[in-house]
mmCIF file of C-alpha atoms in Angstrom:
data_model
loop_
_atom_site.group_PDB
_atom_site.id
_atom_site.type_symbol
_atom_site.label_atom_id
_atom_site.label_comp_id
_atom_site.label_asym_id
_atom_site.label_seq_id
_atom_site.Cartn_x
_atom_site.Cartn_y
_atom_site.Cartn_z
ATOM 1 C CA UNK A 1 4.051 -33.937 -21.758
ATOM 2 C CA UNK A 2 5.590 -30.992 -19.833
ATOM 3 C CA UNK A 3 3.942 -28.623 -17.712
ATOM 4 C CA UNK A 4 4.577 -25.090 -17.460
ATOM 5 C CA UNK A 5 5.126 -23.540 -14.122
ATOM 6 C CA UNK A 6 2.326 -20.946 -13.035
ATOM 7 C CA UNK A 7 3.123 -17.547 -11.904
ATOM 8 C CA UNK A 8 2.804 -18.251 -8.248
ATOM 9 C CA UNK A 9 5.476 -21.234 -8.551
ATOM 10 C CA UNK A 10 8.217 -19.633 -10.210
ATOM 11 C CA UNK A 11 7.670 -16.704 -7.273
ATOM 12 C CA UNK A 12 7.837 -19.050 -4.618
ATOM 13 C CA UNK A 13 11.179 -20.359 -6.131
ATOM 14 C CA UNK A 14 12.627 -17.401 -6.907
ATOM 15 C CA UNK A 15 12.000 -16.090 -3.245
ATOM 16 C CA UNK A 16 13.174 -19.403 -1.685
ATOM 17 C CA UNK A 17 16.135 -18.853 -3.536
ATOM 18 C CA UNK A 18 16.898 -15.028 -2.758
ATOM 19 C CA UNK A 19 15.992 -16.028 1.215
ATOM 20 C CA UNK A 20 18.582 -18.858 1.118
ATOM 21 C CA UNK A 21 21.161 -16.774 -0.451
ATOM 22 C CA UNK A 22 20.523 -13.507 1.777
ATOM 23 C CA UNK A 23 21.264 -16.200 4.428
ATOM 24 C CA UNK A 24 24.884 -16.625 2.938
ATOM 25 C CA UNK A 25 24.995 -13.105 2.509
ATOM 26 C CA UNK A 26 25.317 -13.238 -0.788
ATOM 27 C CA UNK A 27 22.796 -10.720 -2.148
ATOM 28 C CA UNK A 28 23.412 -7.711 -4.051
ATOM 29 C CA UNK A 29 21.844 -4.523 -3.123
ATOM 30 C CA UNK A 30 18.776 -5.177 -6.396
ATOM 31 C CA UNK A 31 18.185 -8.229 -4.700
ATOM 32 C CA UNK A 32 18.491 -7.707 -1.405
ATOM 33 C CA UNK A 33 15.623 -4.627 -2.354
ATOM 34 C CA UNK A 34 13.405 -7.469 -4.884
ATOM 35 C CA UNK A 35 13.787 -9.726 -2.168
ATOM 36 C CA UNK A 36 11.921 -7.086 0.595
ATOM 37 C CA UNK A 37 9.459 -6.587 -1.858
ATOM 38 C CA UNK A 38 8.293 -9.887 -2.127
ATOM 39 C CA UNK A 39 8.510 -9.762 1.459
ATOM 40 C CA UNK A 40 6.111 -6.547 2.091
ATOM 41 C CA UNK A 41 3.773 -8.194 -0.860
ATOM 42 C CA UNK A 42 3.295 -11.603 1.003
ATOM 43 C CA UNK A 43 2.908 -9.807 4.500
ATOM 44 C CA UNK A 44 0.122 -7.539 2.963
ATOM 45 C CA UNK A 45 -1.365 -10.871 1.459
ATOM 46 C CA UNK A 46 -1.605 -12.386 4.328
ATOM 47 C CA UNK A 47 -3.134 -9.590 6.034
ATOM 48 C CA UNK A 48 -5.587 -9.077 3.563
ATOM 49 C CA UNK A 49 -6.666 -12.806 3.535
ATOM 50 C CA UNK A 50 -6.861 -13.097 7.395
ATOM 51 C CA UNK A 51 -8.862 -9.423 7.709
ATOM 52 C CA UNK A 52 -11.251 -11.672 5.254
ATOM 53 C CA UNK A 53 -11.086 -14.618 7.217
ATOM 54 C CA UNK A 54 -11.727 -13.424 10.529
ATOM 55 C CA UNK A 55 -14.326 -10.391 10.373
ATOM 56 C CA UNK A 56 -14.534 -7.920 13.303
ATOM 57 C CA UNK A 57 -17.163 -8.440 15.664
ATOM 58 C CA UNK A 58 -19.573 -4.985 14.987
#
């Protein structure tokens, strides 16, 4: 039986992949700009998550 791969695996390999290439500098300029995207989209995840996680004191 074969499982499919959910959305938020084949995103974390395809940005694993574009950050090991941009490491060998071998990114064009569409992936060097996908790969920032992903970047900004993770960051603003995180934030979101830890603004949820830690409330401010009132």
């Amino acid at each position: 039986m074969t499982v499919k791969a959910s959305n938020n695996d084949r995103l974390a390999r395809r940005l694993w992949n574009l950050a090991h290439r941009a490491g060998h500098g071998d990114l064009d300029e569409r992936e060097t700009n996908a790969l920032h995207a992903y970047l900004d989209h993770y960051q603003a995840t995180v934030r979101e998550w830890r603004a949820g996680t830690n409330p401010k004191p009132s």
